[in-house]
Amino acid sequence: MKPLAGTAVIGIGNEFRRDDGLGWAAIALLRARKAQRALPPGTELAQCDGDPGRLISIWEGKALTFVVDACFPPAAQPGRTHRWCVSPGGMPHPAAAGRQSTHGLGLAEAVCLADRVGRGPGRLIVYAVEGADRSLGTGLTPAVAAALPLLTLRIEADVRRHDERTRRTGFEPRSREV
């Protein structure tokens, strides 16, 4: 068994459902910037439709995983960004029945499933941006598109901060053995 290592940044969404394409747009912007400002070695950038099996295959073995997704609360303020850290096994309960999502199962369900089979992410940081439109079509609404540059800068800073801490200490605090 080897210790968890590396970082995954996963953009969840559907680029053909307007603001739900935010996660994919964030990964595209991070990839474009990577040519100018390389991310630390061991950083994987991935786009995912939110399928639990695909999410698990991306974050498995990673010490740190970032998930970027759009959210659509009842009183949304499009472009408002939320960030929270989730310790292993600490994901909120799955969403209630009847929720509106463009994903079959949500992130909470994927994390719960992964934890039950011993394949959960090491440390998980979730960025969710409130969206306005998830109808069929391409392109983000103006408020969500305006939030994208700052969001990706925050993610880059988090990735670099994690890398610096890992290099300084020689290991990722609280990472479990797999």
Short mmCIF file of C-alpha atoms in Angstrom, two decimals:
data_model
loop_
_atom_site.label_atom_id
_atom_site.label_comp_id
_atom_site.label_asym_id
_atom_site.label_seq_id
_atom_site.Cartn_x
_atom_site.Cartn_y
_atom_site.Cartn_z
CA MET A 1 0.00 0.00 0.00
CA LYS A 2 1.24 3.44 -0.85
CA PRO A 3 0.44 6.84 0.63
CA LEU A 4 -1.84 9.24 -1.18
CA ALA A 5 0.00 11.63 -3.49
CA GLY A 6 -0.73 14.33 -6.02
CA THR A 7 -3.67 16.58 -6.68
CA ALA A 8 -6.71 16.24 -8.90
CA VAL A 9 -8.78 19.20 -10.05
CA ILE A 10 -12.08 17.91 -11.43
CA GLY A 11 -14.56 20.09 -13.28
CA ILE A 12 -18.00 18.51 -13.14
CA GLY A 13 -20.76 19.45 -15.50
CA ASN A 14 -22.31 19.42 -18.90
CA GLU A 15 -21.11 22.01 -21.40
CA PHE A 16 -24.43 21.72 -23.27
CA ARG A 17 -26.49 22.88 -20.26
CA ARG A 18 -25.38 26.54 -20.09
CA ASP A 19 -24.10 27.39 -16.57
CA ASP A 20 -23.77 23.70 -15.71
CA GLY A 21 -20.72 23.85 -18.00
CA LEU A 22 -18.86 25.94 -15.41
CA GLY A 23 -16.70 23.04 -14.15
CA TRP A 24 -15.57 22.19 -17.66
CA ALA A 25 -14.90 25.86 -18.44
CA ALA A 26 -12.76 26.14 -15.30
CA ILE A 27 -10.64 23.15 -16.36
CA ALA A 28 -10.26 24.58 -19.88
CA LEU A 29 -9.04 27.89 -18.44
CA LEU A 30 -6.64 26.13 -16.04
CA ARG A 31 -5.23 24.10 -18.94
CA ALA A 32 -4.74 27.25 -21.03
CA ARG A 33 -2.94 29.00 -18.16
CA LYS A 34 -0.83 25.92 -17.44
CA ALA A 35 1.29 26.73 -20.49
CA GLN A 36 2.23 30.10 -18.94
CA ARG A 37 2.28 29.16 -15.24
CA ALA A 38 2.85 25.46 -14.76
CA LEU A 39 1.00 23.81 -11.91
CA PRO A 40 3.00 21.66 -9.49
CA PRO A 41 4.05 18.19 -10.68
CA GLY A 42 1.44 15.55 -9.92
CA THR A 43 -1.50 17.89 -10.59
CA GLU A 44 -4.14 16.32 -12.82
CA LEU A 45 -6.80 18.45 -14.52
CA ALA A 46 -9.91 16.48 -15.50
CA GLN A 47 -13.38 17.09 -16.85
CA CYS A 48 -16.14 14.75 -15.71
CA ASP A 49 -19.86 14.44 -16.23
CA GLY A 50 -20.30 13.58 -12.55
CA ASP A 51 -20.63 9.83 -12.98
CA PRO A 52 -19.56 8.32 -9.62
CA GLY A 53 -17.34 5.65 -11.22
CA ARG A 54 -15.49 8.22 -13.31
CA LEU A 55 -15.08 10.57 -10.32
CA ILE A 56 -13.68 7.76 -8.19
CA SER A 57 -11.21 6.75 -10.91
CA ILE A 58 -9.90 10.33 -11.08
CA TRP A 59 -9.52 11.04 -7.34
CA GLU A 60 -8.42 7.57 -6.23
CA GLY A 61 -4.92 7.72 -4.75
CA LYS A 62 -4.81 11.53 -4.70
CA ALA A 63 -3.87 13.34 -1.49
CA LEU A 64 -5.99 16.34 -2.47
CA THR A 65 -8.96 16.67 -4.78
CA PHE A 66 -10.70 19.85 -5.88
CA VAL A 67 -14.15 19.58 -7.38
CA VAL A 68 -15.56 22.53 -9.32
CA ASP A 69 -19.25 22.54 -10.16
CA ALA A 70 -22.22 24.79 -10.67
CA CYS A 71 -25.05 24.79 -8.15
CA PHE A 72 -28.60 26.02 -8.52
CA PRO A 73 -30.10 26.92 -5.15
CA PRO A 74 -33.69 28.26 -5.03
CA ALA A 75 -32.61 31.88 -4.41
CA ALA A 76 -29.47 31.84 -6.54
CA GLN A 77 -27.15 34.82 -6.87
CA PRO A 78 -25.47 33.88 -10.15
CA GLY A 79 -21.70 34.01 -9.90
CA ARG A 80 -21.54 33.74 -6.10
CA THR A 81 -18.84 31.22 -5.22
CA HIS A 82 -18.81 28.84 -2.27
CA ARG A 83 -15.76 26.91 -1.02
CA TRP A 84 -15.71 24.23 1.61
CA CYS A 85 -13.28 21.58 2.77
CA VAL A 86 -14.48 18.08 3.46
CA SER A 87 -12.49 15.60 5.53
CA PRO A 88 -12.59 11.91 4.55
CA GLY A 89 -15.99 10.51 5.49
CA GLY A 90 -17.33 13.99 6.22
CA MET A 91 -19.36 14.75 3.10
CA PRO A 92 -22.83 16.14 3.75
CA HIS A 93 -25.72 13.76 3.42
CA PRO A 94 -26.89 13.07 -0.12
CA ALA A 95 -29.44 15.49 -1.52
CA ALA A 96 -33.11 14.90 -0.90
CA ALA A 97 -35.29 13.19 -3.45
CA GLY A 98 -36.75 15.54 -6.02
CA ARG A 99 -33.72 17.80 -6.20
CA GLN A 100 -32.98 19.26 -9.57
CA SER A 101 -29.66 18.22 -11.02
CA THR A 102 -28.28 17.55 -14.47
CA HIS A 103 -26.24 14.69 -12.94
CA GLY A 104 -27.88 11.34 -12.17
CA LEU A 105 -26.24 11.16 -8.76
CA GLY A 106 -24.67 14.13 -7.05
CA LEU A 107 -21.21 14.63 -5.63
CA ALA A 108 -22.37 13.77 -2.10
CA GLU A 109 -23.64 10.39 -3.29
CA ALA A 110 -20.38 9.71 -5.17
CA VAL A 111 -18.27 10.53 -2.09
CA CYS A 112 -20.47 8.36 0.15
CA LEU A 113 -20.21 5.46 -2.29
CA ALA A 114 -16.43 5.88 -2.64
CA ASP A 115 -15.95 6.02 1.14
CA ARG A 116 -17.98 2.82 1.58
CA VAL A 117 -15.75 0.93 -0.85
CA GLY A 118 -12.51 2.44 0.46
CA ARG A 119 -11.87 4.60 -2.59
CA GLY A 120 -12.79 8.07 -1.34
CA PRO A 121 -10.72 11.16 -2.00
CA GLY A 122 -7.99 12.03 0.52
CA ARG A 123 -8.79 15.65 1.29
CA LEU A 124 -11.63 17.19 -0.70
CA ILE A 125 -12.17 20.88 -1.43
CA VAL A 126 -15.34 21.81 -3.29
CA TYR A 127 -15.92 25.02 -5.20
CA ALA A 128 -19.54 25.61 -6.20
CA VAL A 129 -20.65 28.61 -8.22
CA GLU A 130 -24.30 29.59 -8.25
CA GLY A 131 -25.73 29.45 -11.74
CA ALA A 132 -28.71 31.07 -13.41
CA ASP A 133 -29.45 28.89 -16.43
CA ARG A 134 -29.21 25.15 -16.95
CA SER A 135 -31.33 24.95 -20.05
CA LEU A 136 -30.07 23.33 -23.25
CA GLY A 137 -27.43 25.40 -24.98
CA THR A 138 -23.79 26.34 -24.77
CA GLY A 139 -22.06 29.25 -23.10
CA LEU A 140 -22.12 30.55 -19.55
CA THR A 141 -24.39 33.41 -18.51
CA PRO A 142 -22.55 36.72 -18.00
CA ALA A 143 -22.51 36.59 -14.18
CA VAL A 144 -21.14 33.04 -14.10
CA ALA A 145 -18.59 33.77 -16.83
CA ALA A 146 -17.44 36.81 -14.85
CA ALA A 147 -16.79 34.62 -11.79
CA LEU A 148 -14.59 32.17 -13.73
CA PRO A 149 -11.23 34.05 -13.80
CA LEU A 150 -11.16 34.68 -10.03
CA LEU A 151 -12.35 31.14 -9.33
CA THR A 152 -9.48 29.61 -11.29
CA LEU A 153 -6.95 31.93 -9.62
CA ARG A 154 -8.24 30.75 -6.22
CA ILE A 155 -7.91 27.11 -7.30
CA GLU A 156 -4.36 27.68 -8.59
CA ALA A 157 -3.41 29.31 -5.27
CA ASP A 158 -4.90 26.38 -3.32
CA VAL A 159 -2.99 23.86 -5.46
CA ARG A 160 0.29 25.73 -4.98
CA ARG A 161 -0.28 26.15 -1.22
CA HIS A 162 -0.89 22.40 -0.89
CA ASP A 163 2.22 21.61 -2.94
CA GLU A 164 4.39 23.94 -0.84
CA ARG A 165 3.14 22.38 2.40
CA THR A 166 3.79 18.89 1.05
CA ARG A 167 7.33 19.74 -0.08
CA ARG A 168 8.10 21.45 3.23
CA THR A 169 6.87 18.60 5.43
CA GLY A 170 7.62 15.67 3.12
CA PHE A 171 4.11 14.27 3.46
CA GLU A 172 0.51 15.34 3.35
CA PRO A 173 -0.85 15.77 6.88
CA ARG A 174 -3.80 13.51 7.67
CA SER A 175 -3.45 11.50 4.47
CA ARG A 176 -4.36 7.90 4.93
CA GLU A 177 -2.58 4.86 3.58
CA VAL A 178 -4.25 2.96 0.74
#
